[in-house]
CSV table of N, CA and C in Angstrom, one decimal:
chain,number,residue,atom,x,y,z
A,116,UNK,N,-59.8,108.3,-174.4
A,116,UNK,CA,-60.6,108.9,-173.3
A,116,UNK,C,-62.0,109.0,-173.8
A,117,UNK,N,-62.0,108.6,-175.1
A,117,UNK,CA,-63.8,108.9,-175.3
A,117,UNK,C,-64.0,107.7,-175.9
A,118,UNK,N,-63.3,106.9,-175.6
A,118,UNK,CA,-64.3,105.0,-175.1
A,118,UNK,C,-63.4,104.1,-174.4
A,119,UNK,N,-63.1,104.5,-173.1
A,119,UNK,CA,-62.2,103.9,-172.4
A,119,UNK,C,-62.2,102.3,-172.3
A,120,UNK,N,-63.2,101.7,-172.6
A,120,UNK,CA,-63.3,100.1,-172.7
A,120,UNK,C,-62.9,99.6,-171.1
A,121,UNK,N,-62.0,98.1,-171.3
A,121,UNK,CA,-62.3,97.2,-170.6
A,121,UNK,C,-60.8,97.7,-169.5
A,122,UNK,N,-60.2,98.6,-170.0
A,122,UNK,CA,-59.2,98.9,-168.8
A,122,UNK,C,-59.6,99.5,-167.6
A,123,UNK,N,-60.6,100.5,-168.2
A,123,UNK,CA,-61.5,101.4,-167.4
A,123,UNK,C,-62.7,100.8,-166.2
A,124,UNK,N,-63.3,99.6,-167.2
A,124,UNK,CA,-64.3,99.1,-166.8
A,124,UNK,C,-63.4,98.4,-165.5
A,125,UNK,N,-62.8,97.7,-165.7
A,125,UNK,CA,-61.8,96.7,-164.3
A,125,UNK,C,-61.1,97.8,-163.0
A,126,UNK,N,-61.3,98.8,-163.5
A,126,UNK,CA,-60.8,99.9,-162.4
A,126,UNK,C,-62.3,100.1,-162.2
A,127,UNK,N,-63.1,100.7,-162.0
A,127,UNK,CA,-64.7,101.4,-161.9
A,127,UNK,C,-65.0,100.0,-161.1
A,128,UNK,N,-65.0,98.5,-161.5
A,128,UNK,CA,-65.9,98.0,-161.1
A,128,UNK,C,-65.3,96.9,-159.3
A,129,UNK,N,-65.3,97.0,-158.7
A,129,UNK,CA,-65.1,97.0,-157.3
A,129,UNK,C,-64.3,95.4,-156.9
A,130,UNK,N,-65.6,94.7,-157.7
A,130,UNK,CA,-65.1,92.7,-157.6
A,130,UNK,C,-64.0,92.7,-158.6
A,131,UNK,N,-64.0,93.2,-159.7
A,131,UNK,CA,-63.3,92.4,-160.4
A,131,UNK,C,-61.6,93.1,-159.9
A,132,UNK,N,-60.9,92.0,-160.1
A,132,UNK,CA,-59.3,92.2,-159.8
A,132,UNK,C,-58.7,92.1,-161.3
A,133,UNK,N,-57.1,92.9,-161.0
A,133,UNK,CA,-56.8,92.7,-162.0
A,133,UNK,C,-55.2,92.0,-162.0
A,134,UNK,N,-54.5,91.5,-162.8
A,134,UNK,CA,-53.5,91.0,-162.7
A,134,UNK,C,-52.4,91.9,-163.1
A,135,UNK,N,-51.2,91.9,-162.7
A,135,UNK,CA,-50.2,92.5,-163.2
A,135,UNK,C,-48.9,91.6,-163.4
A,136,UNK,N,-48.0,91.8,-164.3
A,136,UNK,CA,-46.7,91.1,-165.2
A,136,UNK,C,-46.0,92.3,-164.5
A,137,UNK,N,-45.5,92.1,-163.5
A,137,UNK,CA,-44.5,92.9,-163.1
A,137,UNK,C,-43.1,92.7,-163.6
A,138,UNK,N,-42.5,92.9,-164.6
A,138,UNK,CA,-41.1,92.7,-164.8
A,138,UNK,C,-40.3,93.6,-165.8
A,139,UNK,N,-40.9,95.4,-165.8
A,139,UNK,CA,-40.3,96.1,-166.2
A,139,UNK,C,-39.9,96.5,-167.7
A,140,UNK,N,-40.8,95.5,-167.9
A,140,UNK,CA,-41.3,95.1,-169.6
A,140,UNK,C,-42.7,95.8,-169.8
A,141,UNK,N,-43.5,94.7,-169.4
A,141,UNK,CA,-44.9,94.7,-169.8
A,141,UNK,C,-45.9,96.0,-168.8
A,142,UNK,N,-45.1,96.0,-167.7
A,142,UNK,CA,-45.8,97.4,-167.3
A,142,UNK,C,-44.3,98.2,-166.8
A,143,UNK,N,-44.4,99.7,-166.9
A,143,UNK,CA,-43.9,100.7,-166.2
A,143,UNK,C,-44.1,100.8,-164.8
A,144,UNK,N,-43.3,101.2,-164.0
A,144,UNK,CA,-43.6,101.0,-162.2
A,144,UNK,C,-44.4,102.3,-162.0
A,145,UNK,N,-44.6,103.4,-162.5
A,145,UNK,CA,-45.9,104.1,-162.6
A,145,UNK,C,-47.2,103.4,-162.5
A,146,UNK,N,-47.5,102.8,-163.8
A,146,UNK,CA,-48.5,101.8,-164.1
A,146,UNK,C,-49.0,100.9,-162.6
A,147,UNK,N,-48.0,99.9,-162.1
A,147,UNK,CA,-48.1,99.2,-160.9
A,147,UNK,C,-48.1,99.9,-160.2
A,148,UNK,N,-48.4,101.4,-159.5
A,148,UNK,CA,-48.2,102.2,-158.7
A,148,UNK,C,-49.8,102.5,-158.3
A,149,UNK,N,-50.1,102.7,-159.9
A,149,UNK,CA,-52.1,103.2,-160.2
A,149,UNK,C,-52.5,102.2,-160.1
A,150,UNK,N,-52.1,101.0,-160.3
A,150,UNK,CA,-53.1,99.5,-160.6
A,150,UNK,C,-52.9,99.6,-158.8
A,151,UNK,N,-52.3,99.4,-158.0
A,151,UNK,CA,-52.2,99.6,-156.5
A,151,UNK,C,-52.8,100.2,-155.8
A,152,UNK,N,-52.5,101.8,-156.5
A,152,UNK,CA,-53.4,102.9,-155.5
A,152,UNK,C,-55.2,102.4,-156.1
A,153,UNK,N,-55.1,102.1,-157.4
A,153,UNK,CA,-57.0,101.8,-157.7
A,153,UNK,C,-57.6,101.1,-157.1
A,154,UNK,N,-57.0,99.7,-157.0
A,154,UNK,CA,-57.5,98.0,-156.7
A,154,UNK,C,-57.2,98.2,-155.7
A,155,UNK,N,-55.8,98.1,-155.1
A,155,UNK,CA,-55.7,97.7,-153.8
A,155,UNK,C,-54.8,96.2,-153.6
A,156,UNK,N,-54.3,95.7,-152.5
A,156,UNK,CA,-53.9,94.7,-153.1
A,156,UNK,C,-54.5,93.7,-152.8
A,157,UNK,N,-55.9,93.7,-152.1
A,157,UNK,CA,-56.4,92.9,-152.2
A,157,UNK,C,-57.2,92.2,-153.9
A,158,UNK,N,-57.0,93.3,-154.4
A,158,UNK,CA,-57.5,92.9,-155.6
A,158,UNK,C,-56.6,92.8,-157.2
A,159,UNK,N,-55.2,93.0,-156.5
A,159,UNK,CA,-54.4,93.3,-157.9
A,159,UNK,C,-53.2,91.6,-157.5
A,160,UNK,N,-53.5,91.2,-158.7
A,160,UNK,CA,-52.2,89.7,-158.8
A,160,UNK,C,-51.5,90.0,-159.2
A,161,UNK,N,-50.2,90.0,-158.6
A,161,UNK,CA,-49.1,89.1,-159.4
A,161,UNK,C,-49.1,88.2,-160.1
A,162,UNK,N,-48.5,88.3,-161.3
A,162,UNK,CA,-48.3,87.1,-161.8
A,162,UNK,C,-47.2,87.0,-163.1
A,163,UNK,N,-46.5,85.8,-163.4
A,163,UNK,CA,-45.4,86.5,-164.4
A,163,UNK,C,-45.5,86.3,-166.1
A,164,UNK,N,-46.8,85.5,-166.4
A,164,UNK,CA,-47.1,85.2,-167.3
A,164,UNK,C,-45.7,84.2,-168.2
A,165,UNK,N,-44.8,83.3,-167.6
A,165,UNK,CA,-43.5,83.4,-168.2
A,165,UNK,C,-43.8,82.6,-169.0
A,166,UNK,N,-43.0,82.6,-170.2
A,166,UNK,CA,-43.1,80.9,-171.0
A,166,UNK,C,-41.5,80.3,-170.4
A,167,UNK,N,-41.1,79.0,-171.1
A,167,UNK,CA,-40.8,77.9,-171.0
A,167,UNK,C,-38.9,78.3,-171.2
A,168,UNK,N,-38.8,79.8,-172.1
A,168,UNK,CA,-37.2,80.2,-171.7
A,168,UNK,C,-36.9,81.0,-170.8
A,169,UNK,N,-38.5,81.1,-169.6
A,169,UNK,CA,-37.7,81.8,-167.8
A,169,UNK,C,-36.6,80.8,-167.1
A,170,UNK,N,-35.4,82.0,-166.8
A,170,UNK,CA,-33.6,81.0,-166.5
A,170,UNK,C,-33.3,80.6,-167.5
A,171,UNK,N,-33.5,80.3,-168.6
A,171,UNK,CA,-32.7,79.6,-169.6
A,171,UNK,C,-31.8,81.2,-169.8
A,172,UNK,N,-31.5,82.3,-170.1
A,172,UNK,CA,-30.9,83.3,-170.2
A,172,UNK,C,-31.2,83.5,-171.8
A,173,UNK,N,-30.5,84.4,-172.2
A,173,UNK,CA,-30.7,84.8,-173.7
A,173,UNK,C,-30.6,83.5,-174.6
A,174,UNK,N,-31.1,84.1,-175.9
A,174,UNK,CA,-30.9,83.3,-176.8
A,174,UNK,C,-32.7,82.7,-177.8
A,175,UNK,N,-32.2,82.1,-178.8
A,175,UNK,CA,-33.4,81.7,-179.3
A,175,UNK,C,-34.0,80.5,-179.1
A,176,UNK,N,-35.4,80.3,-178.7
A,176,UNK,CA,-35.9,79.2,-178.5
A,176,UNK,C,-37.2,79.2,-179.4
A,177,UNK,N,-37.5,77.5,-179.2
A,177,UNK,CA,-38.9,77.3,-180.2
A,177,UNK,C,-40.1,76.6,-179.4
A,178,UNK,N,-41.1,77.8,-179.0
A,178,UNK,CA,-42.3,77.1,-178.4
A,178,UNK,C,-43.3,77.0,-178.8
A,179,UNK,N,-44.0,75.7,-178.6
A,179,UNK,CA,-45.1,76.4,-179.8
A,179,UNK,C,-45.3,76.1,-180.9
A,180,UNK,N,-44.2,75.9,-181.6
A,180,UNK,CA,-44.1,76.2,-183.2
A,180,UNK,C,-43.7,77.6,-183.1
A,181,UNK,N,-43.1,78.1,-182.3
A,181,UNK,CA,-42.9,79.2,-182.7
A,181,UNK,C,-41.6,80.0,-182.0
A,182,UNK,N,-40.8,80.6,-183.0
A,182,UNK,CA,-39.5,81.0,-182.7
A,182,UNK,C,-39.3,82.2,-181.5
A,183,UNK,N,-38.8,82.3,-180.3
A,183,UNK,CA,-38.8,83.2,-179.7
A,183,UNK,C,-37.3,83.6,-179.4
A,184,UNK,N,-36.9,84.8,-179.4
A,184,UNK,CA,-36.0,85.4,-179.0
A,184,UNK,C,-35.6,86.1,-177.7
A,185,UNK,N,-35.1,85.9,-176.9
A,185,UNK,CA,-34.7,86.2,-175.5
A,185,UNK,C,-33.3,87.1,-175.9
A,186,UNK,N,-33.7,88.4,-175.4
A,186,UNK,CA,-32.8,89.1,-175.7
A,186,UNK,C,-32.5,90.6,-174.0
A,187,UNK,N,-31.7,90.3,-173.5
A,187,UNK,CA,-31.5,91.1,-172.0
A,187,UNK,C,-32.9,90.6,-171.0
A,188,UNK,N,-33.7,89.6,-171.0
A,188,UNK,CA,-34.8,88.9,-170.8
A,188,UNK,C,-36.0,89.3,-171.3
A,189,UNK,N,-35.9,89.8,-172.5
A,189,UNK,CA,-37.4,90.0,-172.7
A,189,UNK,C,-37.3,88.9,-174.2
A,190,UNK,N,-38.3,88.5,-174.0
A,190,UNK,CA,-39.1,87.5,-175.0
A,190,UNK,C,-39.7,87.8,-176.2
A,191,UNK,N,-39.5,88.1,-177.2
A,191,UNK,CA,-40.1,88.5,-178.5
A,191,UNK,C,-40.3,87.2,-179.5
A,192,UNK,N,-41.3,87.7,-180.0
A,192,UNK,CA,-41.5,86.7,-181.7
A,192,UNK,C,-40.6,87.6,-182.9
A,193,UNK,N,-40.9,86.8,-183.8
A,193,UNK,CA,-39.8,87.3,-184.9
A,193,UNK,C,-40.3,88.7,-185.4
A,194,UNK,N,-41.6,89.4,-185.3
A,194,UNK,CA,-42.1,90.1,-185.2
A,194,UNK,C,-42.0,91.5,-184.9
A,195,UNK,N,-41.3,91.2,-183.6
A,195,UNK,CA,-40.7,92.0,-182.8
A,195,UNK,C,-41.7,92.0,-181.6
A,196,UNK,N,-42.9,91.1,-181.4
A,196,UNK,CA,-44.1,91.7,-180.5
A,196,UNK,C,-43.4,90.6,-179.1
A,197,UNK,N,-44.0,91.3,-178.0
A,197,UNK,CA,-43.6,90.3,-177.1
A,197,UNK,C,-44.3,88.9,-177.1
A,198,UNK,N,-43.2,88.3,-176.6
A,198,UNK,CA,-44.0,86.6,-177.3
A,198,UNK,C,-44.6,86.0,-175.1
A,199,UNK,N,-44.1,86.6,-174.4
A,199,UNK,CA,-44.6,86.6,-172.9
A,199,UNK,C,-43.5,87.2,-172.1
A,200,UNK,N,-43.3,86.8,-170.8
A,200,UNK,CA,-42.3,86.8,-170.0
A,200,UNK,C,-41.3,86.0,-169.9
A,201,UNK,N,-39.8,86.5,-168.7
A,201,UNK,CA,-39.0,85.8,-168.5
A,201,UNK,C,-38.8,85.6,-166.8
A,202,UNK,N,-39.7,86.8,-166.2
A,202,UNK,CA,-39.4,87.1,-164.6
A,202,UNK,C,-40.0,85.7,-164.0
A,203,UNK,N,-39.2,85.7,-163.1
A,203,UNK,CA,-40.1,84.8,-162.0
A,203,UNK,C,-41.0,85.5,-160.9
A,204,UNK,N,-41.7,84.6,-160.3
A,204,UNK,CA,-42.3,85.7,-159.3
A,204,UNK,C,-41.4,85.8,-158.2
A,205,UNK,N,-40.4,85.4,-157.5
A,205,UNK,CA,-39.8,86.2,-156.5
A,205,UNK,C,-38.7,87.6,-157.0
A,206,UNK,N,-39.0,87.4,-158.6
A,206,UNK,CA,-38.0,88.9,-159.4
A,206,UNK,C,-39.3,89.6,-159.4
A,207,UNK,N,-40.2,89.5,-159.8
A,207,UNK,CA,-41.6,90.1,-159.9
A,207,UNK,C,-42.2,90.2,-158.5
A,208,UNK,N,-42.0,90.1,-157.3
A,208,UNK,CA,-41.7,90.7,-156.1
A,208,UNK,C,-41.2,91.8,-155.7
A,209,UNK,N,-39.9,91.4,-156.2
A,209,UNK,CA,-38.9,92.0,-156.1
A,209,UNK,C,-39.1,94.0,-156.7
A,210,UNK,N,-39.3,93.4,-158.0
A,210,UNK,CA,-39.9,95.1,-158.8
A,210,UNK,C,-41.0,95.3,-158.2
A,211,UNK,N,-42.3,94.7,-157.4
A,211,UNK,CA,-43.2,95.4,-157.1
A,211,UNK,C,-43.3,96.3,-156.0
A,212,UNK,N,-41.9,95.7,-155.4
A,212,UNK,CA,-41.3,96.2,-153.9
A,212,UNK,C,-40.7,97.7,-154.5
A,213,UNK,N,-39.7,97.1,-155.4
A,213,UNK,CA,-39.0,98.8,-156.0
A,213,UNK,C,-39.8,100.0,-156.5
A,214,UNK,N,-40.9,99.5,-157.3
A,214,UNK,CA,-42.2,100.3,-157.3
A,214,UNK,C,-42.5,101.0,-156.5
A,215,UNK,N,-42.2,100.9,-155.1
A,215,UNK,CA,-42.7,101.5,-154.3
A,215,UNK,C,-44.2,101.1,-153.3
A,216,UNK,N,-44.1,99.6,-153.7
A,216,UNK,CA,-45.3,99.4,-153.1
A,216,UNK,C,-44.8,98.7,-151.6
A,217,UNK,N,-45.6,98.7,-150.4
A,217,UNK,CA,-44.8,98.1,-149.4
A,217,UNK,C,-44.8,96.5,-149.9
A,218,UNK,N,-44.1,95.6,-149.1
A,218,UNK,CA,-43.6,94.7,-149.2
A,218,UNK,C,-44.5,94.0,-148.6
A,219,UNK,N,-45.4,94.1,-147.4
A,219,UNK,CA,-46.2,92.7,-147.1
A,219,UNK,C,-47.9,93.0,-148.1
A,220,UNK,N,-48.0,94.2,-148.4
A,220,UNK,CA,-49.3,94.3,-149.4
A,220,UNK,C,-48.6,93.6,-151.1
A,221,UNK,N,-47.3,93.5,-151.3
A,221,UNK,CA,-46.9,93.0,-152.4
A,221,UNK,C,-46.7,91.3,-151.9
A,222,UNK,N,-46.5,90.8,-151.1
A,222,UNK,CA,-46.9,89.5,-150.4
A,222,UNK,C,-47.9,89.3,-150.7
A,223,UNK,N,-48.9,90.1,-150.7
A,223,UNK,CA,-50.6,89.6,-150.7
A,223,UNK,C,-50.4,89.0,-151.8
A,224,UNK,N,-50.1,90.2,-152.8
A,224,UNK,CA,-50.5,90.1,-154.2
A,224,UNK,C,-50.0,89.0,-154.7
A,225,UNK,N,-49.2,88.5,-154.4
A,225,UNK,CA,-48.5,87.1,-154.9
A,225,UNK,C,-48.9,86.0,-154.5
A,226,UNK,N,-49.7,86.1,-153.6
A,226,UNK,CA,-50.2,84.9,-152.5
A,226,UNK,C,-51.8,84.7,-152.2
A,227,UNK,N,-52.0,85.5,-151.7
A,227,UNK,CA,-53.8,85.4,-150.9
A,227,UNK,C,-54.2,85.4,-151.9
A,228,UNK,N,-54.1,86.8,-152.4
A,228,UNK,CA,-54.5,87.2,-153.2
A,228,UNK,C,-55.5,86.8,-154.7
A,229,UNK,N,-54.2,85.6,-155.5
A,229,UNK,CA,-54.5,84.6,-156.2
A,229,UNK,C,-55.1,83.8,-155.5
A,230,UNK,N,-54.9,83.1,-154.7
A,230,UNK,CA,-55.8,81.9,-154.1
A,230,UNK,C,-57.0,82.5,-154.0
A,231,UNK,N,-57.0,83.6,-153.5
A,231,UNK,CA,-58.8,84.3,-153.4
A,231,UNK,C,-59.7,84.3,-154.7
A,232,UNK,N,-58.7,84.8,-155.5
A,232,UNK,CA,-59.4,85.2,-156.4
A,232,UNK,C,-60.1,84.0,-157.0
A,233,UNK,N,-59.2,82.6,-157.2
A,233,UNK,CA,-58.9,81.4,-157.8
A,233,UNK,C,-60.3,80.1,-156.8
A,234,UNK,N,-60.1,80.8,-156.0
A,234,UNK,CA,-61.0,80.1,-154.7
A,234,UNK,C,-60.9,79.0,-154.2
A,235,UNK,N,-59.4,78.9,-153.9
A,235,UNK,CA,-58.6,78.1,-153.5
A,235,UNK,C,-58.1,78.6,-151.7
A,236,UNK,N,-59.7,77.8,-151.4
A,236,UNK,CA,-59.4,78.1,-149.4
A,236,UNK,C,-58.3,77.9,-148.9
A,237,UNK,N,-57.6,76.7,-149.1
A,237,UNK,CA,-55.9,76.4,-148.8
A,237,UNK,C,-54.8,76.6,-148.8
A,238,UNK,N,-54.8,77.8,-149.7
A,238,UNK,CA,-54.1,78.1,-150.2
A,238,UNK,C,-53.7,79.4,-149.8
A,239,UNK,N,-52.1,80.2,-149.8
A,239,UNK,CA,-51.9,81.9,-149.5
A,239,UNK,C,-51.8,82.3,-148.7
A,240,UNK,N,-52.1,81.3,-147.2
A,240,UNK,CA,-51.6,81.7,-146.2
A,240,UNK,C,-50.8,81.1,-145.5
A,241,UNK,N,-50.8,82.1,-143.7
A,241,UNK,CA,-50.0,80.8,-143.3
A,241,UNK,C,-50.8,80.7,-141.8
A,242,UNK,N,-51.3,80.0,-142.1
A,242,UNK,CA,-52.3,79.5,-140.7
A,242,UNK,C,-52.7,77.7,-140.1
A,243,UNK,N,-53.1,77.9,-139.6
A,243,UNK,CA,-53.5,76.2,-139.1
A,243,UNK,C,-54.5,75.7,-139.8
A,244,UNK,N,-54.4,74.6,-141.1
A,244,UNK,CA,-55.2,74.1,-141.8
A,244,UNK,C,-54.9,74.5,-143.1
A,245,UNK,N,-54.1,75.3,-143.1
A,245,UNK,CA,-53.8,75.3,-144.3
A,245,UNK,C,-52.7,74.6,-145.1
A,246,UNK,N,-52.2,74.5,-146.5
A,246,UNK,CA,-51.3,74.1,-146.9
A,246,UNK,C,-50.1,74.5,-146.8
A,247,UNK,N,-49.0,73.8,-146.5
A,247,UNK,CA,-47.8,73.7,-146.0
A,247,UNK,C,-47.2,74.2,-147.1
A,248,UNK,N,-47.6,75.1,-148.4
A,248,UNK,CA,-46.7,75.5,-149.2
A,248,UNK,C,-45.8,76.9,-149.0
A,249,UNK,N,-44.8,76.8,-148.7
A,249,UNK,CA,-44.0,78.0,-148.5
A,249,UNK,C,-42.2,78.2,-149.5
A,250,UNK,N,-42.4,79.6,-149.3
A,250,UNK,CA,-40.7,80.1,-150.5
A,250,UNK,C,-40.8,80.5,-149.4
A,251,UNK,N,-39.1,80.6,-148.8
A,251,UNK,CA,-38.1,81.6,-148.2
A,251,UNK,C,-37.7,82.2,-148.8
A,252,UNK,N,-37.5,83.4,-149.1
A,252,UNK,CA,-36.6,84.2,-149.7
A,252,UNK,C,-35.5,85.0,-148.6
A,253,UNK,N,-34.5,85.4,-149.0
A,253,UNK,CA,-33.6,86.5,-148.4
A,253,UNK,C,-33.6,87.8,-149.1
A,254,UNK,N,-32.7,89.2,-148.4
A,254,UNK,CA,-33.3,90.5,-148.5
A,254,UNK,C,-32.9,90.9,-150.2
A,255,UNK,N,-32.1,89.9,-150.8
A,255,UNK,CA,-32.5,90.4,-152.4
A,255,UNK,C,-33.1,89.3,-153.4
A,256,UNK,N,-34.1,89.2,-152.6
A,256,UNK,CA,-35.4,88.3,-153.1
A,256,UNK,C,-35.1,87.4,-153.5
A,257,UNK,N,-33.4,86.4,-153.4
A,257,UNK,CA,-33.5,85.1,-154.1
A,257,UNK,C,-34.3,83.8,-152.9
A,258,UNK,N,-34.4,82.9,-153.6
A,258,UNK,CA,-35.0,81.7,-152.8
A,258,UNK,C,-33.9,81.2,-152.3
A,259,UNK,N,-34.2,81.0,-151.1
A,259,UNK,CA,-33.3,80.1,-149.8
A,259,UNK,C,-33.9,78.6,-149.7
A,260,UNK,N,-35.3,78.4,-150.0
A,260,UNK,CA,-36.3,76.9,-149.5
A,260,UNK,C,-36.9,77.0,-150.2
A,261,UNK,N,-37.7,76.3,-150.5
A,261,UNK,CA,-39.2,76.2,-150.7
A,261,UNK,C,-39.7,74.4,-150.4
A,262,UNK,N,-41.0,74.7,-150.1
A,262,UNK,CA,-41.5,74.0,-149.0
A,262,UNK,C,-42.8,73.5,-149.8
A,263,UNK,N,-43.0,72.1,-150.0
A,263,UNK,CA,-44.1,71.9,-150.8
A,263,UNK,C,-44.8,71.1,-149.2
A,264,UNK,N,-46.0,70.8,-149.6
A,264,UNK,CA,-47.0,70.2,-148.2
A,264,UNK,C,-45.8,69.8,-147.0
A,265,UNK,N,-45.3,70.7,-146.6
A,265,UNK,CA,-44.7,70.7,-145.5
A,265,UNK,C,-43.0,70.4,-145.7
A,266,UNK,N,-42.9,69.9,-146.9
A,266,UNK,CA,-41.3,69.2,-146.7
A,266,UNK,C,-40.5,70.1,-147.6
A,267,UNK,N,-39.3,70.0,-147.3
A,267,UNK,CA,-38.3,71.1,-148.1
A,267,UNK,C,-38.2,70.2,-149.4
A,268,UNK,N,-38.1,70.9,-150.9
A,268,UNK,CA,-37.9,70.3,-151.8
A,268,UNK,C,-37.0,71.1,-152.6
A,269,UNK,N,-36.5,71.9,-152.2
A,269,UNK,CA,-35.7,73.0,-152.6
A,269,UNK,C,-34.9,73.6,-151.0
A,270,UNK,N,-33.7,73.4,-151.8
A,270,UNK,CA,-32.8,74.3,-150.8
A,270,UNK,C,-31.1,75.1,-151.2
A,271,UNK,N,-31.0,76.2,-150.7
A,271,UNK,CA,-30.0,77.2,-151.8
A,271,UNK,C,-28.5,76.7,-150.7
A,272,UNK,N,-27.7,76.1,-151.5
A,272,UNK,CA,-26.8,76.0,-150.5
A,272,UNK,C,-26.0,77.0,-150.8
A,273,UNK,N,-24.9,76.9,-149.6
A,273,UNK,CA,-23.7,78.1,-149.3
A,273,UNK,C,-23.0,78.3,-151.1
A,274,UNK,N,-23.0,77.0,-151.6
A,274,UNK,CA,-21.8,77.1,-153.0
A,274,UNK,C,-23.0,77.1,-154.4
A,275,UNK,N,-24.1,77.6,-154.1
A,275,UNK,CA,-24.9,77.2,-154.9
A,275,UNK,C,-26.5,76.6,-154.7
A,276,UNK,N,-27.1,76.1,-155.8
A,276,UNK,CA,-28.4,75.7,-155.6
A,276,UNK,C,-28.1,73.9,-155.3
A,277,UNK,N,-29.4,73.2,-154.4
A,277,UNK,CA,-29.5,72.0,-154.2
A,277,UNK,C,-30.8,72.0,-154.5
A,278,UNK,N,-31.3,71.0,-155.3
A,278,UNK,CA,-32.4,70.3,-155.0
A,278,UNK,C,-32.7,68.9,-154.5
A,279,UNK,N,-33.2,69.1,-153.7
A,279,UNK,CA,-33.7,68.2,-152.8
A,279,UNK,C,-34.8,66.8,-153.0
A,280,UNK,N,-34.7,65.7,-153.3
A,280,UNK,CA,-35.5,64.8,-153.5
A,280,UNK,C,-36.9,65.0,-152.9
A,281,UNK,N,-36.7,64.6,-151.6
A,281,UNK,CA,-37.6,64.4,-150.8
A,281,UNK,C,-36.6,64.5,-149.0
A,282,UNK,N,-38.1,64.9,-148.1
A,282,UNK,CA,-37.0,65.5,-147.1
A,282,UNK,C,-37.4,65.2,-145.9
A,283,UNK,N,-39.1,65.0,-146.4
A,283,UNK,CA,-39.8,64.2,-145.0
A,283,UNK,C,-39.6,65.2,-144.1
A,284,UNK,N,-39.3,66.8,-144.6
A,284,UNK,CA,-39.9,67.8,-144.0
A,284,UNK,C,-38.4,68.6,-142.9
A,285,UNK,N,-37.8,67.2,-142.9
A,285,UNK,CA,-37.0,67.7,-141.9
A,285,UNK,C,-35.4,68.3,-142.4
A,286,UNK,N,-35.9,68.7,-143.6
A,286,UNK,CA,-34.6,69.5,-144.6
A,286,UNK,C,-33.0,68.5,-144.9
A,287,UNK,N,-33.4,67.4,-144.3
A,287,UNK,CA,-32.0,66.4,-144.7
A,287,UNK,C,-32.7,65.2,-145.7
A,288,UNK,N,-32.2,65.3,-146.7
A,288,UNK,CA,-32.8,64.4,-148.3
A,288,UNK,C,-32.8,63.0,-147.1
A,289,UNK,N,-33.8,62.2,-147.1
A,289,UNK,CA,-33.6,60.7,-146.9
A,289,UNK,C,-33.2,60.0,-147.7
């Protein structure tokens, strides 16, 4: 409290946004609650920071040159320190929603949001002129589609996951 630094300074100062690792690790849903009520969501990202063993499930991997451990999803070096994430961002949705934050200001944060910040006009929404990139999700945040410049390239079937070649948009693989 008597040199609060650069956590302080990004809350106090209006432009700058800040990012959040939503996955119950790297912040407390408290924490995401104040980064919320401060910023706003126009100015707070999602994001999951993951490395390269997000889905792979537990176990040891080597990235980097460097040994990481996946242990109930969290990522450590041999260290013990966290070595990044394992959430995806529709699980990192998902907790920002349980947080307590509403659901289409936690949409922002995943979406506009970043592209705003990133200054990426095309991107984050869904309007006329913009880019055709879209996730479906259903009500326990898994992915149903996803939609790259207009075409399905991902789709969750009844017995499981499909991925899709190419779809020419009209959700049946050519």
């Amino acid at each position: 409290h008597r040199d609060p630094g650069m956590i302080v300074a990004a809350f106090e100062e209006n432009h700058v946004s800040v990012q959040a690792i939503v996955d119950d690790v790297h912040l407390h849903p408290a924490i995401v609650r104040m980064l919320y009520r401060e910023k706003g969501a126009d100015k707070m990202v999602l994001i999951t920071d993951a490395l390269q063993a997000m889905g792979m499930g537990d176990g040891t991997y080597l990235f980097g040159g460097h040994k990481v451990t996946v242990t109930q999803g969290v990522a450590k070096l041999e260290d013990g320190t966290l070595a990044s994430s394992t959430v995806t961002m529709n699980m990192a949705l998902a907790k920002t929603v349980r947080a307590g934050i509403p659901l289409n200001d936690a949409v922002l944060m995943a979406t506009e949001t970043p592209a705003n910040v990133l200054g990426l006009s095309r991107k984050g929404r869904i309007a006329p002129g913009m880019d055709a990139d879209l996730v479906l999700l259903n009500e326990q945040f898994k992915v149903l589609w996803t939609i790259i410049d207009g075409k399905i390239v991902y789709r969750r079937s009844k017995g499981g996951d499909e991925a899709l070649k190419e779809t020419g948009g009209s959700g049946v693989p050519e």
